[in-house]
mmCIF file with all atom_site columns, C-alpha atoms and ligand atoms in Angstrom:
data_model
loop_
_atom_site.group_PDB
_atom_site.id
_atom_site.type_symbol
_atom_site.label_atom_id
_atom_site.label_alt_id
_atom_site.label_comp_id
_atom_site.label_asym_id
_atom_site.label_entity_id
_atom_site.label_seq_id
_atom_site.pdbx_PDB_ins_code
_atom_site.Cartn_x
_atom_site.Cartn_y
_atom_site.Cartn_z
_atom_site.occupancy
_atom_site.B_iso_or_equiv
_atom_site.pdbx_formal_charge
_atom_site.auth_seq_id
_atom_site.auth_comp_id
_atom_site.auth_asym_id
_atom_site.auth_atom_id
_atom_site.pdbx_PDB_model_num
ATOM   1   C  CA  . MET A 1 1   ? 100.002 110.435 80.488  1.00 70.00 ? 1   MET A CA  1
ATOM   2   C  CA  . ALA A 1 2   ? 100.570 106.820 79.650  1.00 95.00 ? 2   ALA A CA  1
ATOM   3   C  CA  . PHE A 1 3   ? 99.561  104.087 82.050  1.00 98.00 ? 3   PHE A CA  1
ATOM   4   C  CA  . GLU A 1 4   ? 102.401 102.024 83.485  1.00 98.00 ? 4   GLU A CA  1
ATOM   5   C  CA  . LEU A 1 5   ? 102.793 98.415  84.566  1.00 98.00 ? 5   LEU A CA  1
ATOM   6   C  CA  . PRO A 1 6   ? 103.244 98.413  88.351  1.00 98.00 ? 6   PRO A CA  1
ATOM   7   C  CA  . PRO A 1 7   ? 105.932 96.064  89.709  1.00 98.00 ? 7   PRO A CA  1
ATOM   8   C  CA  . LEU A 1 8   ? 104.849 92.967  91.606  1.00 98.00 ? 8   LEU A CA  1
ATOM   9   C  CA  . PRO A 1 9   ? 104.593 93.755  95.338  1.00 98.00 ? 9   PRO A CA  1
ATOM   10  C  CA  . TYR A 1 10  ? 106.730 90.641  96.166  1.00 98.00 ? 10  TYR A CA  1
ATOM   11  C  CA  . ASP A 1 11  ? 109.485 88.464  94.689  1.00 98.00 ? 11  ASP A CA  1
ATOM   12  C  CA  . TYR A 1 12  ? 108.588 86.147  91.820  1.00 98.00 ? 12  TYR A CA  1
ATOM   13  C  CA  . GLU A 1 13  ? 109.293 83.169  94.113  1.00 98.00 ? 13  GLU A CA  1
ATOM   14  C  CA  . ALA A 1 14  ? 107.164 84.498  96.992  1.00 98.00 ? 14  ALA A CA  1
ATOM   15  C  CA  . LEU A 1 15  ? 103.980 82.576  96.235  1.00 98.00 ? 15  LEU A CA  1
ATOM   16  C  CA  . GLN A 1 16  ? 105.514 79.149  95.725  1.00 98.00 ? 16  GLN A CA  1
ATOM   17  C  CA  . PRO A 1 17  ? 104.463 76.366  95.881  1.00 98.00 ? 17  PRO A CA  1
ATOM   18  C  CA  . TYR A 1 18  ? 100.938 77.642  95.208  1.00 98.00 ? 18  TYR A CA  1
ATOM   19  C  CA  . MET A 1 19  ? 101.873 79.930  92.302  1.00 98.00 ? 19  MET A CA  1
ATOM   20  C  CA  . SER A 1 20  ? 105.205 79.534  90.559  1.00 98.00 ? 20  SER A CA  1
ATOM   21  C  CA  . ALA A 1 21  ? 107.730 82.154  89.530  1.00 98.00 ? 21  ALA A CA  1
ATOM   22  C  CA  . GLU A 1 22  ? 107.185 81.013  85.937  1.00 98.00 ? 22  GLU A CA  1
ATOM   23  C  CA  . THR A 1 23  ? 103.461 81.769  86.180  1.00 98.00 ? 23  THR A CA  1
ATOM   24  C  CA  . LEU A 1 24  ? 104.141 85.197  87.666  1.00 98.00 ? 24  LEU A CA  1
ATOM   25  C  CA  . HIS A 1 25  ? 106.708 86.012  84.953  1.00 98.00 ? 25  HIS A CA  1
ATOM   26  C  CA  . TYR A 1 26  ? 104.241 85.131  82.189  1.00 98.00 ? 26  TYR A CA  1
ATOM   27  C  CA  . HIS A 1 27  ? 101.173 86.548  83.897  1.00 98.00 ? 27  HIS A CA  1
ATOM   28  C  CA  . HIS A 1 28  ? 102.652 89.841  85.111  1.00 98.00 ? 28  HIS A CA  1
ATOM   29  C  CA  . ASP A 1 29  ? 105.511 90.527  82.683  1.00 98.00 ? 29  ASP A CA  1
ATOM   30  C  CA  . LYS A 1 30  ? 103.704 89.438  79.526  1.00 98.00 ? 30  LYS A CA  1
ATOM   31  C  CA  . HIS A 1 31  ? 99.911  89.293  79.974  1.00 98.00 ? 31  HIS A CA  1
ATOM   32  C  CA  . HIS A 1 32  ? 99.447  92.291  82.273  1.00 98.00 ? 32  HIS A CA  1
ATOM   33  C  CA  . LYS A 1 33  ? 102.070 94.266  80.343  1.00 98.00 ? 33  LYS A CA  1
ATOM   34  C  CA  . ALA A 1 34  ? 100.219 93.599  77.086  1.00 98.00 ? 34  ALA A CA  1
ATOM   35  C  CA  . TYR A 1 35  ? 96.994  95.023  78.549  1.00 98.00 ? 35  TYR A CA  1
ATOM   36  C  CA  . VAL A 1 36  ? 98.830  98.195  79.605  1.00 98.00 ? 36  VAL A CA  1
ATOM   37  C  CA  . ASP A 1 37  ? 100.618 98.553  76.238  1.00 98.00 ? 37  ASP A CA  1
ATOM   38  C  CA  . ASN A 1 38  ? 97.427  97.934  74.247  1.00 98.00 ? 38  ASN A CA  1
ATOM   39  C  CA  . LEU A 1 39  ? 95.490  100.444 76.351  1.00 98.00 ? 39  LEU A CA  1
ATOM   40  C  CA  . ASN A 1 40  ? 98.147  103.094 75.770  1.00 98.00 ? 40  ASN A CA  1
ATOM   41  C  CA  . LYS A 1 41  ? 97.979  102.429 72.005  1.00 98.00 ? 41  LYS A CA  1
ATOM   42  C  CA  . LEU A 1 42  ? 94.181  102.551 71.875  1.00 98.00 ? 42  LEU A CA  1
ATOM   43  C  CA  . LEU A 1 43  ? 93.554  105.612 74.057  1.00 98.00 ? 43  LEU A CA  1
ATOM   44  C  CA  . PRO A 1 44  ? 94.724  108.487 71.802  1.00 97.00 ? 44  PRO A CA  1
ATOM   45  C  CA  . GLY A 1 45  ? 91.711  109.758 69.858  1.00 96.00 ? 45  GLY A CA  1
ATOM   46  C  CA  . SER A 1 46  ? 89.307  107.399 71.615  1.00 97.00 ? 46  SER A CA  1
ATOM   47  C  CA  . GLY A 1 47  ? 87.644  110.121 73.686  1.00 97.00 ? 47  GLY A CA  1
ATOM   48  C  CA  . PHE A 1 48  ? 88.596  108.302 76.877  1.00 97.00 ? 48  PHE A CA  1
ATOM   49  C  CA  . GLU A 1 49  ? 92.110  109.729 77.249  1.00 94.00 ? 49  GLU A CA  1
ATOM   50  C  CA  . GLY A 1 50  ? 92.843  111.874 80.299  1.00 94.00 ? 50  GLY A CA  1
ATOM   51  C  CA  . LYS A 1 51  ? 90.425  109.987 82.588  1.00 97.00 ? 51  LYS A CA  1
ATOM   52  C  CA  . SER A 1 52  ? 91.351  107.808 85.545  1.00 97.00 ? 52  SER A CA  1
ATOM   53  C  CA  . LEU A 1 53  ? 91.603  104.073 84.871  1.00 98.00 ? 53  LEU A CA  1
ATOM   54  C  CA  . GLU A 1 54  ? 88.437  103.433 86.889  1.00 97.00 ? 54  GLU A CA  1
ATOM   55  C  CA  . ASP A 1 55  ? 86.529  106.060 84.890  1.00 97.00 ? 55  ASP A CA  1
ATOM   56  C  CA  . ILE A 1 56  ? 87.799  104.622 81.583  1.00 98.00 ? 56  ILE A CA  1
ATOM   57  C  CA  . VAL A 1 57  ? 86.571  101.155 82.603  1.00 98.00 ? 57  VAL A CA  1
ATOM   58  C  CA  . LYS A 1 58  ? 83.093  102.445 83.440  1.00 98.00 ? 58  LYS A CA  1
ATOM   59  C  CA  . ALA A 1 59  ? 82.807  104.859 80.504  1.00 98.00 ? 59  ALA A CA  1
ATOM   60  C  CA  . SER A 1 60  ? 84.047  102.477 77.798  1.00 98.00 ? 60  SER A CA  1
ATOM   61  C  CA  . PHE A 1 61  ? 81.900  99.488  78.827  1.00 98.00 ? 61  PHE A CA  1
ATOM   62  C  CA  . GLY A 1 62  ? 79.547  98.648  75.949  1.00 98.00 ? 62  GLY A CA  1
ATOM   63  C  CA  . LYS A 1 63  ? 80.979  101.502 73.855  1.00 98.00 ? 63  LYS A CA  1
ATOM   64  C  CA  . ASN A 1 64  ? 84.552  100.622 72.908  1.00 98.00 ? 64  ASN A CA  1
ATOM   65  C  CA  . ALA A 1 65  ? 85.433  96.959  73.304  1.00 98.00 ? 65  ALA A CA  1
ATOM   66  C  CA  . GLY A 1 66  ? 89.165  97.378  72.708  1.00 98.00 ? 66  GLY A CA  1
ATOM   67  C  CA  . VAL A 1 67  ? 89.607  100.165 75.249  1.00 98.00 ? 67  VAL A CA  1
ATOM   68  C  CA  . PHE A 1 68  ? 87.292  98.450  77.743  1.00 98.00 ? 68  PHE A CA  1
ATOM   69  C  CA  . ASN A 1 69  ? 88.902  95.010  77.582  1.00 98.00 ? 69  ASN A CA  1
ATOM   70  C  CA  . ASN A 1 70  ? 92.418  96.342  78.118  1.00 98.00 ? 70  ASN A CA  1
ATOM   71  C  CA  . ALA A 1 71  ? 91.496  99.001  80.704  1.00 98.00 ? 71  ALA A CA  1
ATOM   72  C  CA  . ALA A 1 72  ? 89.398  96.546  82.712  1.00 98.00 ? 72  ALA A CA  1
ATOM   73  C  CA  . GLN A 1 73  ? 92.114  93.901  82.642  1.00 98.00 ? 73  GLN A CA  1
ATOM   74  C  CA  . ASP A 1 74  ? 94.693  96.514  83.709  1.00 98.00 ? 74  ASP A CA  1
ATOM   75  C  CA  . PHE A 1 75  ? 92.427  97.519  86.618  1.00 98.00 ? 75  PHE A CA  1
ATOM   76  C  CA  . ASN A 1 76  ? 91.760  93.875  87.558  1.00 98.00 ? 76  ASN A CA  1
ATOM   77  C  CA  . HIS A 1 77  ? 95.428  92.860  87.539  1.00 98.00 ? 77  HIS A CA  1
ATOM   78  C  CA  . ILE A 1 78  ? 96.571  95.963  89.458  1.00 98.00 ? 78  ILE A CA  1
ATOM   79  C  CA  . GLN A 1 79  ? 94.370  94.616  92.269  1.00 98.00 ? 79  GLN A CA  1
ATOM   80  C  CA  . PHE A 1 80  ? 95.074  90.928  91.642  1.00 98.00 ? 80  PHE A CA  1
ATOM   81  C  CA  . TRP A 1 81  ? 98.780  91.125  92.615  1.00 98.00 ? 81  TRP A CA  1
ATOM   82  C  CA  . PRO A 1 82  ? 98.211  92.639  96.075  1.00 98.00 ? 82  PRO A CA  1
ATOM   83  C  CA  . TRP A 1 83  ? 95.189  90.365  96.609  1.00 98.00 ? 83  TRP A CA  1
ATOM   84  C  CA  . MET A 1 84  ? 97.845  87.663  97.113  1.00 98.00 ? 84  MET A CA  1
ATOM   85  C  CA  . LYS A 1 85  ? 100.741 87.363  99.547  1.00 98.00 ? 85  LYS A CA  1
ATOM   86  C  CA  . LYS A 1 86  ? 103.145 84.798  100.962 1.00 98.00 ? 86  LYS A CA  1
ATOM   87  C  CA  . GLY A 1 87  ? 101.501 83.061  103.921 1.00 97.00 ? 87  GLY A CA  1
ATOM   88  C  CA  . GLY A 1 88  ? 98.038  84.383  103.061 1.00 98.00 ? 88  GLY A CA  1
ATOM   89  C  CA  . GLY A 1 89  ? 94.661  82.709  102.781 1.00 97.00 ? 89  GLY A CA  1
ATOM   90  C  CA  . GLY A 1 90  ? 92.545  80.897  105.297 1.00 92.00 ? 90  GLY A CA  1
ATOM   91  C  CA  . LYS A 1 91  ? 90.288  82.441  107.874 1.00 92.00 ? 91  LYS A CA  1
ATOM   92  C  CA  . LYS A 1 92  ? 92.349  85.541  108.704 1.00 91.00 ? 92  LYS A CA  1
ATOM   93  C  CA  . VAL A 1 93  ? 89.515  87.837  107.611 1.00 94.00 ? 93  VAL A CA  1
ATOM   94  C  CA  . PRO A 1 94  ? 89.513  91.281  109.245 1.00 93.00 ? 94  PRO A CA  1
ATOM   95  C  CA  . GLY A 1 95  ? 86.609  91.710  111.653 1.00 92.00 ? 95  GLY A CA  1
ATOM   96  C  CA  . SER A 1 96  ? 85.002  94.532  109.662 1.00 90.00 ? 96  SER A CA  1
ATOM   97  C  CA  . VAL A 1 97  ? 84.715  92.310  106.582 1.00 94.00 ? 97  VAL A CA  1
ATOM   98  C  CA  . LEU A 1 98  ? 83.910  89.120  108.505 1.00 95.00 ? 98  LEU A CA  1
ATOM   99  C  CA  . ALA A 1 99  ? 80.889  90.787  110.120 1.00 96.00 ? 99  ALA A CA  1
ATOM   100 C  CA  . LEU A 1 100 ? 79.498  91.528  106.648 1.00 96.00 ? 100 LEU A CA  1
ATOM   101 C  CA  . ILE A 1 101 ? 80.290  88.003  105.444 1.00 97.00 ? 101 ILE A CA  1
ATOM   102 C  CA  . ASP A 1 102 ? 78.272  86.659  108.378 1.00 97.00 ? 102 ASP A CA  1
ATOM   103 C  CA  . ARG A 1 103 ? 75.420  89.101  107.733 1.00 98.00 ? 103 ARG A CA  1
ATOM   104 C  CA  . ASP A 1 104 ? 75.174  88.826  103.940 1.00 98.00 ? 104 ASP A CA  1
ATOM   105 C  CA  . LEU A 1 105 ? 76.772  85.527  102.852 1.00 98.00 ? 105 LEU A CA  1
ATOM   106 C  CA  . GLY A 1 106 ? 75.870  82.987  105.504 1.00 98.00 ? 106 GLY A CA  1
ATOM   107 C  CA  . GLY A 1 107 ? 79.235  82.853  107.261 1.00 97.00 ? 107 GLY A CA  1
ATOM   108 C  CA  . PHE A 1 108 ? 82.829  82.140  106.278 1.00 97.00 ? 108 PHE A CA  1
ATOM   109 C  CA  . ASP A 1 109 ? 82.496  78.500  105.221 1.00 98.00 ? 109 ASP A CA  1
ATOM   110 C  CA  . LYS A 1 110 ? 79.551  79.187  102.918 1.00 98.00 ? 110 LYS A CA  1
ATOM   111 C  CA  . PHE A 1 111 ? 81.369  82.230  101.519 1.00 98.00 ? 111 PHE A CA  1
ATOM   112 C  CA  . ARG A 1 112 ? 84.462  80.117  100.761 1.00 98.00 ? 112 ARG A CA  1
ATOM   113 C  CA  . ASN A 1 113 ? 82.384  77.445  99.071  1.00 98.00 ? 113 ASN A CA  1
ATOM   114 C  CA  . ASP A 1 114 ? 80.315  79.906  97.016  1.00 98.00 ? 114 ASP A CA  1
ATOM   115 C  CA  . PHE A 1 115 ? 83.342  81.972  95.943  1.00 98.00 ? 115 PHE A CA  1
ATOM   116 C  CA  . ILE A 1 116 ? 85.207  78.876  94.725  1.00 98.00 ? 116 ILE A CA  1
ATOM   117 C  CA  . GLU A 1 117 ? 82.037  77.596  93.041  1.00 98.00 ? 117 GLU A CA  1
ATOM   118 C  CA  . ALA A 1 118 ? 81.672  80.907  91.183  1.00 98.00 ? 118 ALA A CA  1
ATOM   119 C  CA  . GLY A 1 119 ? 85.223  80.534  89.876  1.00 98.00 ? 119 GLY A CA  1
ATOM   120 C  CA  . LYS A 1 120 ? 84.701  76.899  88.908  1.00 98.00 ? 120 LYS A CA  1
ATOM   121 C  CA  . THR A 1 121 ? 81.491  77.629  87.004  1.00 98.00 ? 121 THR A CA  1
ATOM   122 C  CA  . GLN A 1 122 ? 82.657  80.725  85.105  1.00 98.00 ? 122 GLN A CA  1
ATOM   123 C  CA  . PHE A 1 123 ? 82.621  79.191  81.628  1.00 97.00 ? 123 PHE A CA  1
ATOM   124 C  CA  . GLY A 1 124 ? 85.805  80.161  79.787  1.00 97.00 ? 124 GLY A CA  1
ATOM   125 C  CA  . SER A 1 125 ? 87.947  83.142  80.742  1.00 98.00 ? 125 SER A CA  1
ATOM   126 C  CA  . GLY A 1 126 ? 86.871  85.480  83.501  1.00 98.00 ? 126 GLY A CA  1
ATOM   127 C  CA  . TRP A 1 127 ? 86.900  86.288  87.187  1.00 98.00 ? 127 TRP A CA  1
ATOM   128 C  CA  . CYS A 1 128 ? 85.026  85.491  90.393  1.00 98.00 ? 128 CYS A CA  1
ATOM   129 C  CA  . TRP A 1 129 ? 84.412  88.276  92.885  1.00 98.00 ? 129 TRP A CA  1
ATOM   130 C  CA  . LEU A 1 130 ? 83.485  89.332  96.359  1.00 98.00 ? 130 LEU A CA  1
ATOM   131 C  CA  . ALA A 1 131 ? 81.877  92.710  95.727  1.00 98.00 ? 131 ALA A CA  1
ATOM   132 C  CA  . LEU A 1 132 ? 80.084  95.414  97.634  1.00 97.00 ? 132 LEU A CA  1
ATOM   133 C  CA  . LYS A 1 133 ? 76.875  96.635  96.014  1.00 97.00 ? 133 LYS A CA  1
ATOM   134 C  CA  . ASN A 1 134 ? 74.285  98.912  97.606  1.00 96.00 ? 134 ASN A CA  1
ATOM   135 C  CA  . GLY A 1 135 ? 75.934  98.352  100.997 1.00 95.00 ? 135 GLY A CA  1
ATOM   136 C  CA  . LYS A 1 136 ? 75.743  94.552  100.794 1.00 97.00 ? 136 LYS A CA  1
ATOM   137 C  CA  . LEU A 1 137 ? 78.292  91.883  99.967  1.00 98.00 ? 137 LEU A CA  1
ATOM   138 C  CA  . GLU A 1 138 ? 77.691  89.629  96.981  1.00 98.00 ? 138 GLU A CA  1
ATOM   139 C  CA  . ILE A 1 139 ? 79.567  86.914  95.122  1.00 98.00 ? 139 ILE A CA  1
ATOM   140 C  CA  . THR A 1 140 ? 79.608  87.251  91.354  1.00 98.00 ? 140 THR A CA  1
ATOM   141 C  CA  . LYS A 1 141 ? 81.402  85.916  88.307  1.00 98.00 ? 141 LYS A CA  1
ATOM   142 C  CA  . THR A 1 142 ? 82.162  87.780  85.112  1.00 98.00 ? 142 THR A CA  1
ATOM   143 C  CA  . PRO A 1 143 ? 83.426  86.874  81.622  1.00 98.00 ? 143 PRO A CA  1
ATOM   144 C  CA  . ASN A 1 144 ? 86.734  88.133  80.205  1.00 98.00 ? 144 ASN A CA  1
ATOM   145 C  CA  . GLY A 1 145 ? 87.678  91.510  81.709  1.00 98.00 ? 145 GLY A CA  1
ATOM   146 C  CA  . GLU A 1 146 ? 84.313  92.518  83.134  1.00 98.00 ? 146 GLU A CA  1
ATOM   147 C  CA  . ASN A 1 147 ? 84.286  93.376  86.817  1.00 98.00 ? 147 ASN A CA  1
ATOM   148 C  CA  . PRO A 1 148 ? 81.948  94.685  89.535  1.00 98.00 ? 148 PRO A CA  1
ATOM   149 C  CA  . LEU A 1 149 ? 82.588  98.306  88.489  1.00 98.00 ? 149 LEU A CA  1
ATOM   150 C  CA  . VAL A 1 150 ? 80.333  97.825  85.453  1.00 97.00 ? 150 VAL A CA  1
ATOM   151 C  CA  . GLN A 1 151 ? 77.641  96.138  87.550  1.00 96.00 ? 151 GLN A CA  1
ATOM   152 C  CA  . GLY A 1 152 ? 77.204  99.093  89.895  1.00 96.00 ? 152 GLY A CA  1
ATOM   153 C  CA  . GLY A 1 153 ? 79.413  97.516  92.557  1.00 97.00 ? 153 GLY A CA  1
ATOM   154 C  CA  . TRP A 1 154 ? 82.913  97.698  93.981  1.00 98.00 ? 154 TRP A CA  1
ATOM   155 C  CA  . PRO A 1 155 ? 85.408  94.793  94.051  1.00 98.00 ? 155 PRO A CA  1
ATOM   156 C  CA  . LEU A 1 156 ? 86.709  93.715  97.464  1.00 98.00 ? 156 LEU A CA  1
ATOM   157 C  CA  . LEU A 1 157 ? 88.360  90.487  96.234  1.00 98.00 ? 157 LEU A CA  1
ATOM   158 C  CA  . GLY A 1 158 ? 88.744  88.918  92.809  1.00 98.00 ? 158 GLY A CA  1
ATOM   159 C  CA  . CYS A 1 159 ? 90.338  85.758  91.502  1.00 98.00 ? 159 CYS A CA  1
ATOM   160 C  CA  . ASP A 1 160 ? 91.567  85.515  87.923  1.00 98.00 ? 160 ASP A CA  1
ATOM   161 C  CA  . VAL A 1 161 ? 90.313  82.270  86.345  1.00 98.00 ? 161 VAL A CA  1
ATOM   162 C  CA  . TRP A 1 162 ? 91.778  82.848  82.889  1.00 98.00 ? 162 TRP A CA  1
ATOM   163 C  CA  . GLU A 1 163 ? 93.892  79.810  82.009  1.00 98.00 ? 163 GLU A CA  1
ATOM   164 C  CA  . HIS A 1 164 ? 97.010  82.028  81.976  1.00 98.00 ? 164 HIS A CA  1
ATOM   165 C  CA  . SER A 1 165 ? 96.730  82.300  85.767  1.00 98.00 ? 165 SER A CA  1
ATOM   166 C  CA  . TYR A 1 166 ? 96.843  78.562  86.505  1.00 98.00 ? 166 TYR A CA  1
ATOM   167 C  CA  . TYR A 1 167 ? 97.714  76.399  83.499  1.00 98.00 ? 167 TYR A CA  1
ATOM   168 C  CA  . ILE A 1 168 ? 101.473 76.216  84.168  1.00 98.00 ? 168 ILE A CA  1
ATOM   169 C  CA  . ASP A 1 169 ? 100.971 75.130  87.801  1.00 98.00 ? 169 ASP A CA  1
ATOM   170 C  CA  . TYR A 1 170 ? 97.651  73.266  87.762  1.00 98.00 ? 170 TYR A CA  1
ATOM   171 C  CA  . ARG A 1 171 ? 97.120  72.441  84.057  1.00 98.00 ? 171 ARG A CA  1
ATOM   172 C  CA  . ASN A 1 172 ? 93.367  71.934  83.522  1.00 97.00 ? 172 ASN A CA  1
ATOM   173 C  CA  . GLU A 1 173 ? 92.532  71.656  87.226  1.00 98.00 ? 173 GLU A CA  1
ATOM   174 C  CA  . ARG A 1 174 ? 90.945  75.033  87.902  1.00 98.00 ? 174 ARG A CA  1
ATOM   175 C  CA  . PRO A 1 175 ? 89.209  73.837  91.116  1.00 98.00 ? 175 PRO A CA  1
ATOM   176 C  CA  . LYS A 1 176 ? 92.583  72.891  92.670  1.00 98.00 ? 176 LYS A CA  1
ATOM   177 C  CA  . TYR A 1 177 ? 93.942  76.346  91.776  1.00 98.00 ? 177 TYR A CA  1
ATOM   178 C  CA  . LEU A 1 178 ? 90.926  78.075  93.321  1.00 98.00 ? 178 LEU A CA  1
ATOM   179 C  CA  . GLU A 1 179 ? 91.172  76.086  96.551  1.00 98.00 ? 179 GLU A CA  1
ATOM   180 C  CA  . ALA A 1 180 ? 94.931  76.714  96.894  1.00 98.00 ? 180 ALA A CA  1
ATOM   181 C  CA  . TRP A 1 181 ? 94.439  80.395  96.052  1.00 98.00 ? 181 TRP A CA  1
ATOM   182 C  CA  . PHE A 1 182 ? 91.726  80.807  98.659  1.00 98.00 ? 182 PHE A CA  1
ATOM   183 C  CA  . ASP A 1 183 ? 93.399  78.783  101.419 1.00 98.00 ? 183 ASP A CA  1
ATOM   184 C  CA  . HIS A 1 184 ? 97.035  79.897  100.970 1.00 98.00 ? 184 HIS A CA  1
ATOM   185 C  CA  . LEU A 1 185 ? 97.322  83.119  98.955  1.00 98.00 ? 185 LEU A CA  1
ATOM   186 C  CA  . ILE A 1 186 ? 94.558  85.642  99.726  1.00 98.00 ? 186 ILE A CA  1
ATOM   187 C  CA  . ASN A 1 187 ? 95.898  88.843  101.258 1.00 98.00 ? 187 ASN A CA  1
ATOM   188 C  CA  . TRP A 1 188 ? 92.999  89.821  103.525 1.00 97.00 ? 188 TRP A CA  1
ATOM   189 C  CA  . GLY A 1 189 ? 94.767  93.080  104.308 1.00 97.00 ? 189 GLY A CA  1
ATOM   190 C  CA  . HIS A 1 190 ? 94.177  94.218  100.724 1.00 97.00 ? 190 HIS A CA  1
ATOM   191 C  CA  . VAL A 1 191 ? 90.522  93.189  100.982 1.00 97.00 ? 191 VAL A CA  1
ATOM   192 C  CA  . GLU A 1 192 ? 90.262  95.511  103.973 1.00 96.00 ? 192 GLU A CA  1
ATOM   193 C  CA  . GLU A 1 193 ? 92.011  98.272  101.996 1.00 96.00 ? 193 GLU A CA  1
ATOM   194 C  CA  . MET A 1 194 ? 89.546  97.874  99.114  1.00 97.00 ? 194 MET A CA  1
ATOM   195 C  CA  . PHE A 1 195 ? 86.682  97.978  101.615 1.00 96.00 ? 195 PHE A CA  1
ATOM   196 C  CA  . ALA A 1 196 ? 88.023  101.295 102.930 1.00 95.00 ? 196 ALA A CA  1
ATOM   197 C  CA  . LEU A 1 197 ? 88.259  102.657 99.349  1.00 96.00 ? 197 LEU A CA  1
ATOM   198 C  CA  . ALA A 1 198 ? 84.699  101.651 98.402  1.00 95.00 ? 198 ALA A CA  1
ATOM   199 C  CA  . PRO A 1 199 ? 82.637  104.598 97.147  1.00 90.00 ? 199 PRO A CA  1
ATOM   200 C  CA  . LYS A 1 200 ? 80.389  105.760 99.985  1.00 79.00 ? 200 LYS A CA  1
HETATM 201 FE FE1 . FE2 B 2 .   ? 95.194  87.445  84.224  1.00 88.61 ? 301 FE2 B FE1 1
#
C-alpha cells in the first residue's frame, strides 16, 4: 500500500508570526509531498516494500540511498508537523520529560542552549534532535534525512534545519529561526507522546 501525505494538524496560518503560511505551503505541500511520492516510486522491487515506514528507514540505511533519504524524510516530517503548535514553546515541558532533562542534560536552560547550538552547527541540511538512547536523553545533530532511528535511538523532538524550513521567514538567519521555534512553537505534548511510544 502506498504511503500518503498526512494533512497538517493545524491551519496554514496557525504558526504565524513564527512560521508563515507560505513556508508551510512549500514545506508541507511540496517538499514533504515530494518525499512521499518519491518513496512510493522507489519502493516497488526494492525489497523494502510491505514494511512499516520505521522499518524501511532502519533497513535501508547504508543500503539504498534513494529509499532511505525519502523514507527518513517522510518519517521526520510526519513528526515535525505535530512537534509544533500555536502557542507552543517555552518551559511547558511535561514533568516526566523534565525530570530526565534535569538528570541527563543539566537542566532546562542548558538543554535549550545545547539543542539550539546543535541546530546552528549542523553544517548544511539536516536536523537537531532530543533523543532517547539506552534509557538516557541526548542531543544530537544529523545530516540530510538521517535521524536517531539509525543511531540506535528514538526521537523525542527534532527541528528541521534544511533551508526550506526557514528561508522564506528568516532568510539566512538560522539561529533566529531556531530560537523562535524553541521558544514559541514546540508542542511539548507531542514530545510526551513520542516518549510514551519509545521502544522499551
Ligand atoms: Fe523539511
